[in-house]
PDB file of C-alpha atoms in Angstrom:
ATOM      1  CA  MET A  93      -0.010  -0.051  -0.021  1.00 60.00           C
ATOM      2  CA  LEU A  94       2.915   2.297   0.841  1.00 65.00           C
ATOM      3  CA  LYS A  95       4.509   1.640  -2.431  1.00 77.00           C
ATOM      4  CA  PHE A  96       1.305   2.527  -4.450  1.00 74.00           C
ATOM      5  CA  GLY A  97       0.951   5.710  -2.373  1.00 75.00           C
ATOM      6  CA  ILE A  98       4.591   6.810  -3.325  1.00 80.00           C
ATOM      7  CA  GLN A  99       3.863   6.196  -6.979  1.00 80.00           C
ATOM      8  CA  LEU A 100       0.719   8.052  -6.784  1.00 82.00           C
ATOM      9  CA  LEU A 101       2.566  11.046  -5.219  1.00 83.00           C
ATOM     10  CA  LEU A 102       5.315  10.765  -7.778  1.00 82.00           C
ATOM     11  CA  ALA A 103       2.643  10.896 -10.728  1.00 84.00           C
ATOM     12  CA  ALA A 104       1.117  13.858  -9.124  1.00 86.00           C
ATOM     13  CA  VAL A 105       4.235  15.692  -8.844  1.00 86.00           C
ATOM     14  CA  ILE A 106       5.361  14.981 -12.686  1.00 88.00           C
ATOM     15  CA  LEU A 107       1.766  16.047 -13.634  1.00 88.00           C
ATOM     16  CA  LEU A 108       2.045  19.354 -11.735  1.00 89.00           C
ATOM     17  CA  VAL A 109       5.575  20.062 -13.185  1.00 87.00           C
ATOM     18  CA  LEU A 110       4.380  19.331 -16.674  1.00 87.00           C
ATOM     19  CA  ILE A 111       1.419  21.861 -15.998  1.00 88.00           C
ATOM     20  CA  PHE A 112       3.807  24.343 -14.700  1.00 87.00           C
ATOM     21  CA  VAL A 113       6.018  23.918 -17.943  1.00 85.00           C
ATOM     22  CA  PHE A 114       3.055  24.218 -20.095  1.00 83.00           C
ATOM     23  CA  LEU A 115       1.615  27.465 -18.510  1.00 84.00           C
ATOM     24  CA  THR A 116       5.024  29.082 -18.380  1.00 82.00           C
ATOM     25  CA  ARG A 117       5.595  28.397 -22.075  1.00 80.00           C
ATOM     26  CA  LEU A 118       2.116  29.591 -22.895  1.00 78.00           C
ATOM     27  CA  LEU A 119       2.783  32.948 -21.025  1.00 77.00           C
ATOM     28  CA  LEU A 120       6.027  33.302 -22.865  1.00 74.00           C
ATOM     29  CA  VAL A 121       4.606  32.769 -26.264  1.00 70.00           C
ATOM     30  CA  LEU A 122       1.677  35.219 -25.514  1.00 71.00           C
ATOM     31  CA  ARG A 123       3.817  37.921 -24.088  1.00 72.00           C
ATOM     32  CA  ALA A 124       6.485  37.595 -26.832  1.00 65.00           C
ATOM     33  CA  GLY A 125       4.085  39.140 -29.337  1.00 61.00           C
ATOM     34  CA  SER A 126       5.324  39.764 -32.791  1.00 60.00           C
ATOM     35  CA  THR A 127       8.307  41.671 -33.824  1.00 61.00           C
ATOM     36  CA  HIS A 128       8.065  40.942 -37.458  1.00 58.00           C
ATOM     37  CA  LYS A 129       7.159  43.751 -39.724  1.00 58.00           C
ATOM     38  CA  PRO A 130       6.044  42.608 -43.153  1.00 55.00           C
ATOM     39  CA  GLY A 131       8.272  43.733 -46.112  1.00 57.00           C
ATOM     40  CA  LYS A 132      11.328  44.735 -43.734  1.00 64.00           C
ATOM     41  CA  THR A 133      12.514  41.236 -43.214  1.00 65.00           C
ATOM     42  CA  GLY A 134      10.573  39.357 -46.011  1.00 69.00           C
ATOM     43  CA  PRO A 135       6.930  38.455 -46.902  1.00 71.00           C
ATOM     44  CA  LEU A 136       4.560  36.795 -44.575  1.00 72.00           C
ATOM     45  CA  THR A 137       2.514  33.701 -45.396  1.00 75.00           C
ATOM     46  CA  VAL A 138      -1.133  34.397 -44.603  1.00 78.00           C
ATOM     47  CA  PHE A 139      -3.534  31.742 -43.303  1.00 76.00           C
ATOM     48  CA  THR A 140      -6.978  33.143 -43.771  1.00 81.00           C
ATOM     49  CA  VAL A 141     -10.162  31.618 -42.015  1.00 78.00           C
ATOM     50  CA  ALA A 142     -13.127  32.075 -44.326  1.00 78.00           C
ATOM     51  CA  GLY A 143     -16.706  31.960 -42.769  1.00 75.00           C
ATOM     52  CA  SER A 144     -19.924  31.933 -44.469  1.00 73.00           C
ATOM     53  CA  GLY A 145     -22.108  35.059 -44.934  1.00 69.00           C
ATOM     54  CA  GLY A 146     -20.430  38.439 -44.608  1.00 77.00           C
ATOM     55  CA  HIS A 147     -17.209  37.197 -43.073  1.00 78.00           C
ATOM     56  CA  THR A 148     -15.796  36.099 -46.377  1.00 81.00           C
ATOM     57  CA  THR A 149     -16.567  39.269 -48.179  1.00 81.00           C
ATOM     58  CA  GLU A 150     -15.064  41.306 -45.252  1.00 82.00           C
ATOM     59  CA  ILE A 151     -11.838  39.398 -45.219  1.00 81.00           C
ATOM     60  CA  LEU A 152     -11.434  39.421 -48.943  1.00 84.00           C
ATOM     61  CA  ARG A 153     -11.852  43.156 -48.937  1.00 84.00           C
ATOM     62  CA  LEU A 154      -9.191  43.364 -46.193  1.00 82.00           C
ATOM     63  CA  LEU A 155      -6.881  41.053 -48.168  1.00 82.00           C
ATOM     64  CA  GLY A 156      -7.289  43.072 -51.342  1.00 83.00           C
ATOM     65  CA  SER A 157      -6.001  46.139 -49.541  1.00 81.00           C
ATOM     66  CA  LEU A 158      -2.804  44.404 -48.339  1.00 78.00           C
ATOM     67  CA  SER A 159       0.754  44.802 -50.095  1.00 77.00           C
ATOM     68  CA  GLN A 160       2.480  41.930 -51.712  1.00 74.00           C
ATOM     69  CA  SER A 161       4.428  41.560 -48.322  1.00 75.00           C
ATOM     70  CA  TYR A 162       1.637  39.511 -47.251  1.00 74.00           C
ATOM     71  CA  SER A 163       1.877  36.511 -49.541  1.00 74.00           C
ATOM     72  CA  PRO A 164       1.217  33.809 -50.269  1.00 76.00           C
ATOM     73  CA  THR A 165      -2.292  33.296 -48.985  1.00 79.00           C
ATOM     74  CA  HIS A 166      -3.879  30.075 -47.814  1.00 78.00           C
ATOM     75  CA  TYR A 167      -7.645  29.739 -46.907  1.00 81.00           C
ATOM     76  CA  ILE A 168      -9.323  27.665 -44.355  1.00 77.00           C
ATOM     77  CA  MET A 169     -12.982  27.127 -44.792  1.00 75.00           C
ATOM     78  CA  ALA A 170     -15.835  24.466 -44.248  1.00 75.00           C
ATOM     79  CA  ASP A 171     -16.171  21.773 -46.749  1.00 68.00           C
ATOM     80  CA  SER A 172     -19.800  22.786 -47.146  1.00 78.00           C
ATOM     81  CA  ASP A 173     -19.136  26.482 -47.690  1.00 78.00           C
ATOM     82  CA  LYS A 174     -19.164  26.497 -51.559  1.00 79.00           C
ATOM     83  CA  MET A 175     -20.219  30.060 -51.754  1.00 84.00           C
ATOM     84  CA  SER A 176     -16.956  31.201 -49.930  1.00 81.00           C
ATOM     85  CA  GLU A 177     -14.859  28.903 -52.147  1.00 78.00           C
ATOM     86  CA  ASP A 178     -16.240  30.456 -55.166  1.00 80.00           C
ATOM     87  CA  LYS A 179     -15.640  33.981 -53.856  1.00 83.00           C
ATOM     88  CA  ILE A 180     -12.078  33.035 -52.975  1.00 79.00           C
ATOM     89  CA  CYS A 181     -11.374  31.302 -56.284  1.00 78.00           C
ATOM     90  CA  SER A 182     -12.597  34.434 -58.208  1.00 80.00           C
ATOM     91  CA  PHE A 183     -10.410  36.657 -55.825  1.00 80.00           C
ATOM     92  CA  GLU A 184      -7.301  34.649 -56.340  1.00 76.00           C
ATOM     93  CA  ARG A 185      -7.736  34.611 -60.106  1.00 73.00           C
ATOM     94  CA  SER A 186      -7.297  38.385 -60.076  1.00 77.00           C
ATOM     95  CA  ARG A 187      -4.110  38.169 -58.155  1.00 70.00           C
ATOM     96  CA  GLY A 188      -0.632  36.655 -58.366  1.00 59.00           C
ATOM     97  CA  LYS A 189       1.424  35.972 -55.469  1.00 50.00           C
ATOM     98  CA  GLN A 190       4.644  33.784 -52.784  1.00 44.00           C
ATOM     99  CA  SER A 191       7.181  33.284 -47.828  1.00 43.00           C
ATOM    100  CA  SER A 192       8.860  32.363 -44.724  1.00 45.00           C
ATOM    101  CA  LYS A 193       6.887  33.852 -41.766  1.00 55.00           C
ATOM    102  CA  PHE A 194       3.271  32.647 -40.929  1.00 65.00           C
ATOM    103  CA  GLN A 195       0.434  34.652 -39.724  1.00 73.00           C
ATOM    104  CA  VAL A 196      -3.289  33.725 -39.293  1.00 79.00           C
ATOM    105  CA  LEU A 197      -5.651  36.531 -40.460  1.00 80.00           C
ATOM    106  CA  CYS A 198      -9.283  36.163 -39.291  1.00 83.00           C
ATOM    107  CA  ASN A 199     -12.382  38.154 -38.716  1.00 81.00           C
ATOM    108  CA  GLY A 200     -14.919  36.441 -36.430  1.00 75.00           C
ATOM    109  CA  PRO A 201     -16.201  33.304 -37.834  1.00 77.00           C
ATOM    110  CA  GLY A 202     -16.258  30.617 -34.944  1.00 79.00           C
ATOM    111  CA  THR A 203     -14.159  28.336 -37.116  1.00 80.00           C
ATOM    112  CA  CYS A 204     -11.279  30.431 -36.537  1.00 84.00           C
ATOM    113  CA  VAL A 205     -10.952  29.783 -32.834  1.00 88.00           C
ATOM    114  CA  PRO A 206      -9.583  26.311 -33.233  1.00 89.00           C
ATOM    115  CA  VAL A 207      -7.290  27.359 -35.932  1.00 86.00           C
ATOM    116  CA  CYS A 208      -5.751  30.169 -33.881  1.00 88.00           C
ATOM    117  CA  ALA A 209      -5.583  27.646 -30.955  1.00 89.00           C
ATOM    118  CA  SER A 210      -3.495  25.421 -33.132  1.00 87.00           C
ATOM    119  CA  ALA A 211      -1.246  28.284 -34.091  1.00 86.00           C
ATOM    120  CA  VAL A 212      -0.700  29.224 -30.179  1.00 87.00           C
ATOM    121  CA  LEU A 213       0.011  25.433 -29.795  1.00 86.00           C
ATOM    122  CA  LEU A 214       2.702  25.440 -32.432  1.00 82.00           C
ATOM    123  CA  GLY A 215       4.424  28.319 -30.548  1.00 81.00           C
ATOM    124  CA  ILE A 216       4.122  26.660 -27.121  1.00 82.00           C
ATOM    125  CA  LEU A 217       5.621  23.562 -28.619  1.00 78.00           C
ATOM    126  CA  GLY A 218       8.433  25.748 -30.059  1.00 74.00           C
ATOM    127  CA  ILE A 219       7.664  24.398 -33.622  1.00 74.00           C
ATOM    128  CA  LYS A 220       6.890  27.804 -35.070  1.00 75.00           C
ATOM    129  CA  LYS A 221       5.710  31.196 -34.158  1.00 77.00           C
ATOM    130  CA  VAL A 222       2.647  32.187 -35.861  1.00 81.00           C
ATOM    131  CA  ILE A 223       1.368  35.711 -35.836  1.00 83.00           C
ATOM    132  CA  ILE A 224      -2.198  35.890 -35.081  1.00 87.00           C
ATOM    133  CA  ILE A 225      -4.235  38.903 -36.572  1.00 86.00           C
ATOM    134  CA  TYR A 226      -7.869  39.183 -35.656  1.00 90.00           C
ATOM    135  CA  VAL A 227     -10.040  41.884 -37.182  1.00 88.00           C
ATOM    136  CA  GLU A 228     -13.345  42.287 -35.410  1.00 89.00           C
ATOM    137  CA  SER A 229     -16.172  42.488 -37.796  1.00 84.00           C
ATOM    138  CA  ILE A 230     -17.415  46.005 -38.826  1.00 82.00           C
ATOM    139  CA  CYS A 231     -20.951  45.115 -37.381  1.00 83.00           C
ATOM    140  CA  ARG A 232     -19.477  44.842 -33.869  1.00 84.00           C
ATOM    141  CA  VAL A 233     -19.894  48.404 -32.659  1.00 82.00           C
ATOM    142  CA  GLU A 234     -20.194  48.084 -28.939  1.00 87.00           C
ATOM    143  CA  ASN A 235     -19.230  44.522 -27.861  1.00 89.00           C
ATOM    144  CA  LEU A 236     -16.987  41.903 -29.224  1.00 90.00           C
ATOM    145  CA  SER A 237     -18.157  38.682 -30.783  1.00 90.00           C
ATOM    146  CA  LEU A 238     -17.615  35.482 -28.964  1.00 91.00           C
ATOM    147  CA  SER A 239     -14.604  34.581 -31.128  1.00 90.00           C
ATOM    148  CA  GLY A 240     -13.374  38.202 -30.446  1.00 90.00           C
ATOM    149  CA  ARG A 241     -13.725  37.763 -26.719  1.00 91.00           C
ATOM    150  CA  ILE A 242     -11.932  34.494 -26.859  1.00 91.00           C
ATOM    151  CA  LEU A 243      -9.093  35.620 -29.294  1.00 91.00           C
ATOM    152  CA  TYR A 244      -8.559  38.928 -27.619  1.00 91.00           C
ATOM    153  CA  HIS A 245      -6.062  37.339 -25.263  1.00 88.00           C
ATOM    154  CA  PHE A 246      -4.318  35.145 -27.762  1.00 86.00           C
ATOM    155  CA  SER A 247      -3.925  37.337 -30.853  1.00 88.00           C
ATOM    156  CA  ASP A 248      -0.743  39.253 -31.556  1.00 88.00           C
ATOM    157  CA  TYR A 249      -2.704  42.157 -33.076  1.00 88.00           C
ATOM    158  CA  PHE A 250      -6.421  42.686 -32.426  1.00 91.00           C
ATOM    159  CA  ILE A 251      -7.919  45.219 -34.712  1.00 90.00           C
ATOM    160  CA  VAL A 252     -11.343  47.014 -34.067  1.00 91.00           C
ATOM    161  CA  GLN A 253     -13.242  49.173 -36.497  1.00 88.00           C
ATOM    162  CA  TRP A 254     -14.969  51.429 -33.864  1.00 90.00           C
ATOM    163  CA  PRO A 255     -13.634  53.749 -31.237  1.00 91.00           C
ATOM    164  CA  VAL A 256     -15.935  52.492 -28.573  1.00 91.00           C
ATOM    165  CA  LEU A 257     -14.337  49.105 -28.797  1.00 90.00           C
ATOM    166  CA  LYS A 258     -10.801  50.530 -28.320  1.00 90.00           C
ATOM    167  CA  GLU A 259     -11.789  52.249 -25.244  1.00 91.00           C
ATOM    168  CA  LYS A 260     -13.352  49.015 -23.815  1.00 91.00           C
ATOM    169  CA  TYR A 261     -10.351  46.898 -24.946  1.00 91.00           C
ATOM    170  CA  PRO A 262      -7.106  48.594 -24.450  1.00 90.00           C
ATOM    171  CA  LYS A 263      -5.027  45.890 -26.053  1.00 89.00           C
ATOM    172  CA  SER A 264      -6.869  46.472 -29.399  1.00 90.00           C
ATOM    173  CA  VAL A 265      -5.789  48.598 -32.389  1.00 89.00           C
ATOM    174  CA  TYR A 266      -8.350  51.053 -33.631  1.00 89.00           C
ATOM    175  CA  LEU A 267      -7.674  51.676 -37.440  1.00 84.00           C
ATOM    176  CA  GLY A 268     -11.024  53.055 -38.349  1.00 83.00           C
ATOM    177  CA  ARG A 269     -13.006  51.394 -40.968  1.00 83.00           C
ATOM    178  CA  ILE A 270     -10.863  49.079 -42.784  1.00 77.00           C
ATOM    179  CA  VAL A 271     -13.212  46.724 -44.761  1.00 69.00           C
TER     180      VAL A 271
END
């Protein structure tokens, strides 16, 4: 019985050490932020999460205004979202693009949360630092969306389009209406 108790105590200590290491690494990744400035040290690969409805239109408008320093662009969307796929194919036919750094650019569909969580996990594991840029939808005037409330804490850049949101969320960057 004493041997089992020692084994259980040892397992608990190992588990606590692993949790501590994981949380410490998470804090280091989140506090490091991003020092990469596109165009100065080379282009950025952009992972874009497309959502149904107006999210795809907004994100494509935003992508259309970015310089060639943000290339190439990779898209993540639901298999069932054929309308977004058609819009993206049309958009990409009008551009020509290519990178070393990675970023995730998203604007609110709930499907972006697991993608961003995966990006944070890559940083925690030391595999790759992925820059997360979240742009809150133009329709969110006074409060953040659920995705925004979650990703506010994990994004490197959190962009809002209304000054009221900048006042409520000091980490955010207010750029005015961008889409």
